Amino acid sequence: MRVCFGVVLAVAALAAAAPVSAHHAFAVEFDAKNCSDVNGVLTRVSYENPHAYLFMNVKLANGQTQEATFQLSSTSNLRRGGATPAVLNASINKDVIIRGCASRNGESHRYAASFIKLADGTVQRLGQDVEGIFGTKVWR
Amino acid sequence: MRTPTALMLAAVTLGAAPAFAQIEDSGERNKTFVEARGNVRPVPLPPGGPAPRMTDGHVDLSGTWFSGPTGRANAWSVVPDERVAEAPIPFTPAAKAKIESMTRAERELGRAQVTCQPLGVPAMFVDNPYPHQISMKPDLFIHLIESNNNWRVVRLPGRHKPAEEQETLYMGDTATRWEGDTFVMETISLDTRPWIQGNGWYKTDQTKITERLRRPSRNYLEYQYTVEDPNTLTAPWTSAWRTFSLSADNEVLTENFCTNNENVEQFMKLAEQEREKQRR
């Protein structure tokens, strides 16, 4: 299904409402122009506030592994969006793909995550849509 | 018809090509979007009939309220936030210069959402993406927010404390009254640490916030606030009305304490990097 922007805008107009303030500004901490799909084995889920984290072992080209850290949304948003601890923990020690945008602070392998393709194939939302890949672009 | 999920999974299984390449490469207006569990498609609630009233005849504002019109959390809406048109804020030249001198990271470090301080007034309504629970009686307004489980309780009608008893508080000292069906709260003596909004707009000891709440129908709550401060503004400034909607699933707030905060360290690092760039 290709999304018709006219339809999106019509819905946007219908839903005209308050500006919903994000937890904080994504663009300050992460680079929305530097996002990629990161493949690896999910090793740990840290379900905490103000942000949850996922940890992944990424296999590098030289055969070594590197730990990658992904900052997720708050546990309130995750729980309401279906990303419960049980859902995420079910993919531990399994291959997953996480869409992540790189940190601006110079730390390599630190990202903000927008979604994960879980081991069972489910694509699960994890954070803000800074790239516009879910149909919106939210610069905060 | 090809579905986004099918396209995406096809890209994944291609192996050699980076997954989701079509997302990175496509234009802004014709891209294929990712279908993910958790995406919210906004469907506004109906008005739901007249607003309930309390035993004294005033409108009852009680309920669990989400920002926006859907009666649900909208953090992962697939429709962009609609920015509400508001008048420019009439900052004094000194306040404008002070705010503009802050780096982006420094502005973030003043946000209670980043530092996990109490949000205070009015940020608990305007810088808070999480739901609210209001419990109201003819003589009491209890406002709970999920964000760091903050709360405030005010009496109604209520007067300000005498000047000699004033103390600086995140929620300040609030006087309340009804103006028809609009509940009005005037707050002074505010702790100046959290911004008014999340943009560096700071409070002073002269800041006065007047909030107005109304419930035009059962499913909707509306909020507006006015800021007065001779130290930072050349005239009072009033926001647009913001819309909140009653929980469609009869939700209550969940525990959301901010106890593992790595953001402050991250933002301090970024602030130092930004200042270093400016020094060069």
CSV table of C-alpha atoms in Angstrom, one decimal:
chain,number,residue,atom,x,y,z
A,1,MET,CA,0.0,0.0,0.0
A,2,ARG,CA,1.4,3.3,-1.0
A,3,VAL,CA,0.2,5.9,1.4
A,4,CYS,CA,-1.5,8.9,-0.2
A,5,PHE,CA,-0.3,12.1,1.3
A,6,GLY,CA,-3.6,13.7,0.6
A,7,VAL,CA,-5.3,11.1,2.9
A,8,VAL,CA,-2.6,11.6,5.5
A,9,LEU,CA,-3.1,15.4,5.5
A,10,ALA,CA,-6.9,15.0,5.6
A,11,VAL,CA,-6.5,12.8,8.7
A,12,ALA,CA,-4.1,15.3,10.1
A,13,ALA,CA,-6.6,18.1,9.7
A,14,LEU,CA,-9.3,16.0,11.3
A,15,ALA,CA,-7.1,15.3,14.2
A,16,ALA,CA,-5.8,18.8,14.6
A,17,ALA,CA,-5.1,19.0,18.3
A,18,ALA,CA,-2.7,20.1,20.9
A,19,PRO,CA,1.0,19.9,20.2
A,20,VAL,CA,2.0,16.7,22.1
A,21,SER,CA,5.3,17.4,23.8
A,22,ALA,CA,7.9,14.7,23.5
A,23,HIS,CA,9.9,13.6,26.4
A,24,HIS,CA,12.7,15.7,25.0
A,25,ALA,CA,14.2,16.9,21.7
A,26,PHE,CA,15.5,13.9,19.7
A,27,ALA,CA,17.6,16.0,17.3
A,28,VAL,CA,19.8,17.4,20.0
A,29,GLU,CA,21.0,14.0,21.1
A,30,PHE,CA,20.7,11.8,18.0
A,31,ASP,CA,21.3,12.3,14.3
A,32,ALA,CA,18.1,11.7,12.3
A,33,LYS,CA,20.1,11.8,9.1
A,34,ASN,CA,22.4,9.0,10.2
A,35,CYS,CA,20.1,6.0,10.7
A,36,SER,CA,20.6,2.5,9.7
A,37,ASP,CA,19.4,-1.1,10.2
A,38,VAL,CA,21.7,-2.8,12.7
A,39,ASN,CA,21.7,-6.6,12.7
A,40,GLY,CA,22.8,-8.7,15.6
A,41,VAL,CA,21.9,-10.8,18.6
A,42,LEU,CA,19.8,-9.2,21.3
A,43,THR,CA,21.7,-9.7,24.6
A,44,ARG,CA,19.9,-7.6,27.2
A,45,VAL,CA,16.7,-5.6,27.8
A,46,SER,CA,16.8,-2.8,30.4
A,47,TYR,CA,13.3,-1.8,31.0
A,48,GLU,CA,13.7,1.5,32.9
A,49,ASN,CA,12.7,5.1,33.0
A,50,PRO,CA,13.2,7.7,31.6
A,51,HIS,CA,14.2,5.5,28.7
A,52,ALA,CA,14.5,1.7,28.3
A,53,TYR,CA,17.6,0.3,26.5
A,54,LEU,CA,18.3,-2.7,24.3
A,55,PHE,CA,21.8,-4.2,24.0
A,56,MET,CA,22.9,-6.1,21.0
A,57,ASN,CA,26.1,-8.0,19.9
A,58,VAL,CA,26.9,-6.9,16.4
A,59,LYS,CA,29.2,-9.0,14.2
A,60,LEU,CA,31.8,-6.9,12.5
A,61,ALA,CA,33.4,-7.5,9.1
A,62,ASN,CA,36.6,-8.7,10.8
A,63,GLY,CA,34.6,-11.4,12.6
A,64,GLN,CA,34.8,-9.7,16.0
A,65,THR,CA,31.7,-8.6,17.9
A,66,GLN,CA,30.8,-5.1,19.2
A,67,GLU,CA,28.1,-4.3,21.7
A,68,ALA,CA,25.6,-1.7,20.4
A,69,THR,CA,23.3,0.2,22.8
A,70,PHE,CA,19.8,1.4,21.7
A,71,GLN,CA,17.8,4.0,23.6
A,72,LEU,CA,14.1,3.4,23.4
A,73,SER,CA,11.1,5.4,24.4
A,74,SER,CA,9.8,5.5,28.0
A,75,THR,CA,8.3,2.4,29.6
A,76,SER,CA,4.9,4.1,29.5
A,77,ASN,CA,5.0,4.5,25.7
A,78,LEU,CA,6.5,1.0,25.2
A,79,ARG,CA,3.9,-0.7,27.4
A,80,ARG,CA,1.0,1.1,25.7
A,81,GLY,CA,2.5,0.3,22.3
A,82,GLY,CA,2.8,-3.4,22.9
A,83,ALA,CA,6.6,-3.5,23.6
A,84,THR,CA,6.2,-5.1,27.0
A,85,PRO,CA,9.2,-6.7,28.8
A,86,ALA,CA,7.9,-10.1,27.9
A,87,VAL,CA,7.7,-9.3,24.2
A,88,LEU,CA,11.3,-7.9,24.1
A,89,ASN,CA,12.7,-10.6,26.4
A,90,ALA,CA,11.4,-13.3,24.1
A,91,SER,CA,14.1,-12.3,21.5
A,92,ILE,CA,17.0,-12.4,23.9
A,93,ASN,CA,19.9,-14.5,22.4
A,94,LYS,CA,18.2,-14.4,19.0
A,95,ASP,CA,18.9,-12.5,15.8
A,96,VAL,CA,17.0,-9.2,15.5
A,97,ILE,CA,17.2,-6.1,13.3
A,98,ILE,CA,16.9,-2.7,15.0
A,99,ARG,CA,16.5,0.6,13.2
A,100,GLY,CA,18.8,3.1,15.0
A,101,CYS,CA,19.9,6.7,14.6
A,102,ALA,CA,23.4,7.4,15.7
A,103,SER,CA,24.3,9.4,18.8
A,104,ARG,CA,25.8,12.9,18.3
A,105,ASN,CA,28.1,12.6,21.3
A,106,GLY,CA,30.8,10.7,19.5
A,107,GLU,CA,30.2,7.4,21.1
A,108,SER,CA,30.1,4.8,18.4
A,109,HIS,CA,27.4,2.0,18.6
A,110,ARG,CA,25.1,4.2,20.6
A,111,TYR,CA,21.7,4.7,18.9
A,112,ALA,CA,18.1,5.7,19.4
A,113,ALA,CA,15.8,3.0,18.1
A,114,SER,CA,12.6,3.5,16.1
A,115,PHE,CA,11.7,-0.2,15.7
A,116,ILE,CA,12.8,-3.8,16.1
A,117,LYS,CA,12.2,-6.8,13.9
A,118,LEU,CA,11.8,-9.4,16.6
A,119,ALA,CA,13.0,-13.0,16.3
A,120,ASP,CA,9.5,-14.1,15.5
A,121,GLY,CA,9.3,-11.6,12.6
A,122,THR,CA,7.0,-9.0,14.3
A,123,VAL,CA,8.0,-5.4,13.6
A,124,GLN,CA,7.6,-3.6,16.8
A,125,ARG,CA,7.7,0.2,17.3
A,126,LEU,CA,10.2,1.4,19.9
A,127,GLY,CA,10.5,5.1,19.5
A,128,GLN,CA,9.9,8.4,17.7
A,129,ASP,CA,9.5,8.6,14.0
A,130,VAL,CA,12.3,11.0,13.2
A,131,GLU,CA,12.9,9.6,9.7
A,132,GLY,CA,9.3,9.6,8.6
A,133,ILE,CA,9.3,5.9,8.1
A,134,PHE,CA,6.0,5.3,9.9
A,135,GLY,CA,4.2,8.1,7.9
A,136,THR,CA,5.1,11.1,9.9
A,137,LYS,CA,8.2,13.1,10.6
A,138,VAL,CA,8.5,14.5,14.1
A,139,TRP,CA,11.4,16.9,14.7
A,140,ARG,CA,11.6,17.7,18.4
B,1,MET,CA,-1.6,-4.8,-3.7
B,2,ARG,CA,1.8,-4.9,-2.1
B,3,THR,CA,1.8,-4.2,1.6
B,4,PRO,CA,4.6,-2.3,3.3
B,5,THR,CA,5.3,-5.2,5.5
B,6,ALA,CA,5.7,-7.5,2.6
B,7,LEU,CA,8.0,-5.1,0.9
B,8,MET,CA,10.0,-4.7,4.0
B,9,LEU,CA,10.3,-8.4,4.6
B,10,ALA,CA,11.3,-8.9,1.0
B,11,ALA,CA,14.1,-6.4,1.4
B,12,VAL,CA,15.2,-8.2,4.6
B,13,THR,CA,15.4,-11.5,2.9
B,14,LEU,CA,17.4,-10.2,-0.1
B,15,GLY,CA,20.3,-10.4,2.2
B,16,ALA,CA,22.9,-8.5,0.2
B,17,ALA,CA,21.0,-5.2,0.0
B,18,PRO,CA,20.7,-3.3,3.2
B,19,ALA,CA,17.3,-3.9,4.8
B,20,PHE,CA,14.7,-1.2,4.4
B,21,ALA,CA,16.8,0.5,1.7
B,22,GLN,CA,13.7,1.8,0.1
B,23,ILE,CA,13.1,3.9,3.1
B,24,GLU,CA,16.4,5.7,3.1
B,25,ASP,CA,16.4,6.2,-0.7
B,26,SER,CA,12.8,7.2,-1.3
B,27,GLY,CA,11.6,10.8,-1.6
B,28,GLU,CA,9.6,12.5,1.2
B,29,ARG,CA,6.2,12.1,-0.4
B,30,ASN,CA,6.2,8.8,-2.1
B,31,LYS,CA,7.9,6.5,0.3
B,32,THR,CA,6.7,3.2,1.6
B,33,PHE,CA,5.9,3.3,5.2
B,34,VAL,CA,6.8,0.7,7.8
B,35,GLU,CA,3.9,-1.0,9.5
B,36,ALA,CA,4.8,-1.7,13.0
B,37,ARG,CA,2.9,-2.9,16.1
B,38,GLY,CA,2.5,0.2,18.3
B,39,ASN,CA,1.7,2.6,15.5
B,40,VAL,CA,-1.4,4.6,16.3
B,41,ARG,CA,-3.8,5.7,13.6
B,42,PRO,CA,-5.6,8.7,15.1
B,43,VAL,CA,-9.4,8.4,15.2
B,44,PRO,CA,-10.9,11.3,17.1
B,45,LEU,CA,-13.4,10.4,19.8
B,46,PRO,CA,-17.0,11.6,19.4
B,47,PRO,CA,-18.1,14.4,21.7
B,48,GLY,CA,-19.7,11.8,23.9
B,49,GLY,CA,-22.6,13.9,25.2
B,50,PRO,CA,-22.7,16.7,27.7
B,51,ALA,CA,-20.0,17.0,30.4
B,52,PRO,CA,-20.9,15.6,33.7
B,53,ARG,CA,-21.6,17.9,36.6
B,54,MET,CA,-20.8,17.8,40.3
B,55,THR,CA,-23.3,18.0,43.1
B,56,ASP,CA,-22.8,21.8,43.2
B,57,GLY,CA,-23.7,22.1,39.5
B,58,HIS,CA,-20.2,22.9,38.3
B,59,VAL,CA,-18.6,20.9,35.5
B,60,ASP,CA,-16.8,17.8,36.7
B,61,LEU,CA,-13.3,17.6,35.1
B,62,SER,CA,-12.6,14.2,36.5
B,63,GLY,CA,-11.1,11.5,34.3
B,64,THR,CA,-8.0,10.1,32.7
B,65,TRP,CA,-6.9,12.4,29.9
B,66,PHE,CA,-4.6,11.9,27.0
B,67,SER,CA,-3.1,14.8,25.0
B,68,GLY,CA,-4.9,15.0,21.6
B,69,PRO,CA,-8.3,13.8,20.4
B,70,THR,CA,-8.0,10.0,20.3
B,71,GLY,CA,-8.5,9.0,24.0
B,72,ARG,CA,-5.2,7.1,23.7
B,73,ALA,CA,-1.5,7.6,23.9
B,74,ASN,CA,-0.4,9.4,20.8
B,75,ALA,CA,3.4,9.2,21.1
B,76,TRP,CA,3.5,6.8,18.1
B,77,SER,CA,0.8,8.4,15.9
B,78,VAL,CA,1.4,7.9,12.2
B,79,VAL,CA,0.1,11.4,11.6
B,80,PRO,CA,2.3,14.4,12.2
B,81,ASP,CA,1.5,16.6,15.2
B,82,GLU,CA,-0.5,19.5,14.1
B,83,ARG,CA,1.1,22.7,15.4
B,84,VAL,CA,-1.4,25.0,16.9
B,85,ALA,CA,-1.1,28.6,15.7
B,86,GLU,CA,-0.2,30.9,18.6
B,87,ALA,CA,0.8,34.5,18.9
B,88,PRO,CA,4.5,35.2,19.1
B,89,ILE,CA,5.8,35.5,22.7
B,90,PRO,CA,6.5,39.1,23.5
B,91,PHE,CA,9.9,38.6,25.2
B,92,THR,CA,11.8,41.6,26.5
B,93,PRO,CA,15.1,42.2,24.6
B,94,ALA,CA,17.0,40.9,27.6
B,95,ALA,CA,15.0,37.7,27.9
B,96,LYS,CA,15.2,37.1,24.1
B,97,ALA,CA,19.0,37.5,24.2
B,98,LYS,CA,19.4,35.2,27.2
B,99,ILE,CA,17.3,32.4,25.6
B,100,GLU,CA,19.0,32.8,22.2
B,101,SER,CA,22.4,32.6,23.9
B,102,MET,CA,21.7,29.1,25.2
B,103,THR,CA,22.9,26.1,23.2
B,104,ARG,CA,20.4,23.4,22.2
B,105,ALA,CA,21.8,21.1,24.8
B,106,GLU,CA,21.6,23.8,27.5
B,107,ARG,CA,18.0,24.3,26.7
B,108,GLU,CA,17.4,20.6,27.1
B,109,LEU,CA,19.2,20.6,30.4
B,110,GLY,CA,16.6,23.1,31.7
B,111,ARG,CA,13.7,20.8,30.9
B,112,ALA,CA,12.3,18.9,33.7
B,113,GLN,CA,11.6,16.0,31.3
B,114,VAL,CA,15.4,15.7,30.9
B,115,THR,CA,16.5,16.3,34.5
B,116,CYS,CA,13.6,14.4,36.0
B,117,GLN,CA,12.7,17.4,38.3
B,118,PRO,CA,9.0,18.1,38.9
B,119,LEU,CA,7.5,19.7,35.8
B,120,GLY,CA,5.7,22.4,37.8
B,121,VAL,CA,3.1,24.8,36.4
B,122,PRO,CA,2.3,25.0,33.5
B,123,ALA,CA,4.8,22.4,32.1
B,124,MET,CA,2.8,19.6,33.7
B,125,PHE,CA,0.2,20.4,31.0
B,126,VAL,CA,2.4,21.8,28.2
B,127,ASP,CA,5.7,19.9,28.4
B,128,ASN,CA,4.3,16.5,29.2
B,129,PRO,CA,3.5,13.8,26.7
B,130,TYR,CA,2.0,11.4,29.3
B,131,PRO,CA,-1.5,11.1,30.6
B,132,HIS,CA,-3.2,13.0,33.3
B,133,GLN,CA,-5.7,11.8,35.9
B,134,ILE,CA,-8.0,14.4,37.4
B,135,SER,CA,-10.2,13.8,40.4
B,136,MET,CA,-12.5,16.6,41.3
B,137,LYS,CA,-14.9,17.4,44.1
B,138,PRO,CA,-16.8,20.7,44.6
B,139,ASP,CA,-14.1,21.8,47.0
B,140,LEU,CA,-11.0,20.1,45.7
B,141,PHE,CA,-9.1,19.7,42.4
B,142,ILE,CA,-6.6,16.8,42.4
B,143,HIS,CA,-4.3,16.6,39.3
B,144,LEU,CA,-2.0,13.5,38.9
B,145,ILE,CA,0.3,13.1,36.0
B,146,GLU,CA,2.1,10.0,34.9
B,147,SER,CA,5.3,11.9,34.1
B,148,ASN,CA,7.5,11.1,37.1
B,149,ASN,CA,4.2,10.6,39.1
B,150,ASN,CA,3.9,14.3,39.9
B,151,TRP,CA,0.8,15.7,41.5
B,152,ARG,CA,-0.9,18.9,42.7
B,153,VAL,CA,-3.9,19.5,44.9
B,154,VAL,CA,-5.7,22.8,45.1
B,155,ARG,CA,-8.8,23.9,46.9
B,156,LEU,CA,-11.8,25.6,45.3
B,157,PRO,CA,-12.6,28.3,45.6
B,158,GLY,CA,-9.2,29.1,46.9
B,159,ARG,CA,-7.2,32.2,47.7
B,160,HIS,CA,-3.5,33.0,47.7
B,161,LYS,CA,-1.7,32.6,51.0
B,162,PRO,CA,-0.8,35.9,52.7
B,163,ALA,CA,2.5,37.4,51.3
B,164,GLU,CA,4.4,36.5,54.5
B,165,GLU,CA,3.5,32.9,54.2
B,166,GLN,CA,4.5,32.5,50.5
B,167,GLU,CA,7.2,30.0,49.7
B,168,THR,CA,8.7,29.0,46.4
B,169,LEU,CA,7.2,25.8,45.1
B,170,TYR,CA,7.2,23.8,41.8
B,171,MET,CA,3.4,24.0,41.8
B,172,GLY,CA,3.4,27.5,43.4
B,173,ASP,CA,0.6,29.0,45.3
B,174,THR,CA,-2.7,28.8,43.5
B,175,ALA,CA,-6.0,30.7,43.8
B,176,THR,CA,-9.0,29.2,42.1
B,177,ARG,CA,-12.4,30.3,40.9
B,178,TRP,CA,-15.1,29.4,38.3
B,179,GLU,CA,-15.8,31.7,35.4
B,180,GLY,CA,-19.1,30.1,34.1
B,181,ASP,CA,-18.1,26.6,33.2
B,182,THR,CA,-14.4,27.4,33.0
B,183,PHE,CA,-12.2,26.5,36.0
B,184,VAL,CA,-9.5,29.1,36.5
B,185,MET,CA,-6.2,28.7,38.5
B,186,GLU,CA,-3.9,31.6,39.1
B,187,THR,CA,-0.5,30.5,40.3
B,188,ILE,CA,2.4,32.6,41.8
B,189,SER,CA,5.5,31.8,43.9
B,190,LEU,CA,6.8,29.4,41.4
B,191,ASP,CA,10.2,27.6,41.6
B,192,THR,CA,12.1,28.9,38.6
B,193,ARG,CA,14.0,25.8,37.7
B,194,PRO,CA,11.8,24.1,35.1
B,195,TRP,CA,11.1,26.1,31.9
B,196,ILE,CA,7.6,27.3,31.1
B,197,GLN,CA,7.8,25.4,27.9
B,198,GLY,CA,10.6,23.2,26.8
B,199,ASN,CA,12.4,26.0,24.9
B,200,GLY,CA,14.4,27.9,27.4
B,201,TRP,CA,11.5,30.3,28.4
B,202,TYR,CA,12.5,30.7,32.0
B,203,LYS,CA,10.5,31.8,35.1
B,204,THR,CA,11.4,34.6,37.5
B,205,ASP,CA,10.1,35.5,41.0
B,206,GLN,CA,7.5,37.7,39.2
B,207,THR,CA,6.0,34.9,37.0
B,208,LYS,CA,2.3,34.5,37.2
B,209,ILE,CA,0.5,31.7,35.4
B,210,THR,CA,-3.3,31.7,34.9
B,211,GLU,CA,-4.7,28.4,33.7
B,212,ARG,CA,-8.1,27.7,32.3
B,213,LEU,CA,-9.8,24.3,32.0
B,214,ARG,CA,-13.1,23.5,30.4
B,215,ARG,CA,-14.9,20.4,29.4
B,216,PRO,CA,-17.0,21.2,26.3
B,217,SER,CA,-18.4,17.6,26.2
B,218,ARG,CA,-17.9,14.3,28.1
B,219,ASN,CA,-14.9,13.2,26.0
B,220,TYR,CA,-13.0,16.4,25.8
B,221,LEU,CA,-11.0,18.6,28.1
B,222,GLU,CA,-9.5,21.9,26.9
B,223,TYR,CA,-6.6,23.8,28.5
B,224,GLN,CA,-5.2,27.3,28.0
B,225,TYR,CA,-2.7,29.3,30.0
B,226,THR,CA,-1.6,32.9,30.3
B,227,VAL,CA,1.9,34.0,31.4
B,228,GLU,CA,2.5,37.4,33.0
B,229,ASP,CA,6.1,38.4,34.0
B,230,PRO,CA,7.4,42.0,33.8
B,231,ASN,CA,10.9,40.6,33.9
B,232,THR,CA,10.7,38.6,30.7
B,233,LEU,CA,7.6,39.8,28.8
B,234,THR,CA,6.5,43.2,27.5
B,235,ALA,CA,2.8,42.1,27.7
B,236,PRO,CA,0.9,39.0,29.0
B,237,TRP,CA,0.9,36.1,26.6
B,238,THR,CA,-2.0,33.6,26.2
B,239,SER,CA,-1.6,30.1,24.6
B,240,ALA,CA,-4.0,28.5,22.2
B,241,TRP,CA,-6.5,26.1,23.7
B,242,ARG,CA,-5.0,22.6,23.9
B,243,THR,CA,-7.2,19.5,23.5
B,244,PHE,CA,-7.2,16.5,25.8
B,245,SER,CA,-9.4,13.5,25.4
B,246,LEU,CA,-10.9,11.0,27.9
B,247,SER,CA,-9.3,7.6,28.0
B,248,ALA,CA,-11.1,5.4,25.6
B,249,ASP,CA,-10.1,2.3,27.5
B,250,ASN,CA,-10.8,3.6,31.0
B,251,GLU,CA,-7.0,3.5,31.8
B,252,VAL,CA,-5.4,4.7,35.0
B,253,LEU,CA,-1.9,6.1,35.4
B,254,THR,CA,1.0,3.7,35.7
B,255,GLU,CA,4.2,4.0,37.7
B,256,ASN,CA,6.6,6.2,35.8
B,257,PHE,CA,9.4,7.3,38.2
B,258,CYS,CA,12.5,8.6,36.5
B,259,THR,CA,15.2,6.9,38.6
B,260,ASN,CA,17.7,5.7,36.0
B,261,ASN,CA,18.4,8.9,34.3
B,262,GLU,CA,21.4,8.8,31.8
B,263,ASN,CA,20.1,11.8,30.0
B,264,VAL,CA,21.7,14.5,32.2
B,265,GLU,CA,25.2,13.0,31.7
B,266,GLN,CA,24.6,12.7,27.9
B,267,PHE,CA,23.3,16.3,27.6
B,268,MET,CA,26.2,17.7,29.7
B,269,LYS,CA,28.6,16.0,27.4
B,270,LEU,CA,26.8,17.5,24.4
B,271,ALA,CA,26.6,21.0,26.0
B,272,GLU,CA,30.4,20.9,26.5
B,273,GLN,CA,30.9,19.9,22.9
B,274,GLU,CA,28.7,22.7,21.7
B,275,ARG,CA,30.5,25.3,23.9
B,276,GLU,CA,33.9,24.0,22.6
B,277,LYS,CA,32.7,24.5,19.0
B,278,GLN,CA,31.7,28.1,19.9
B,279,ARG,CA,35.1,28.8,21.4
B,280,ARG,CA,36.9,27.7,18.3
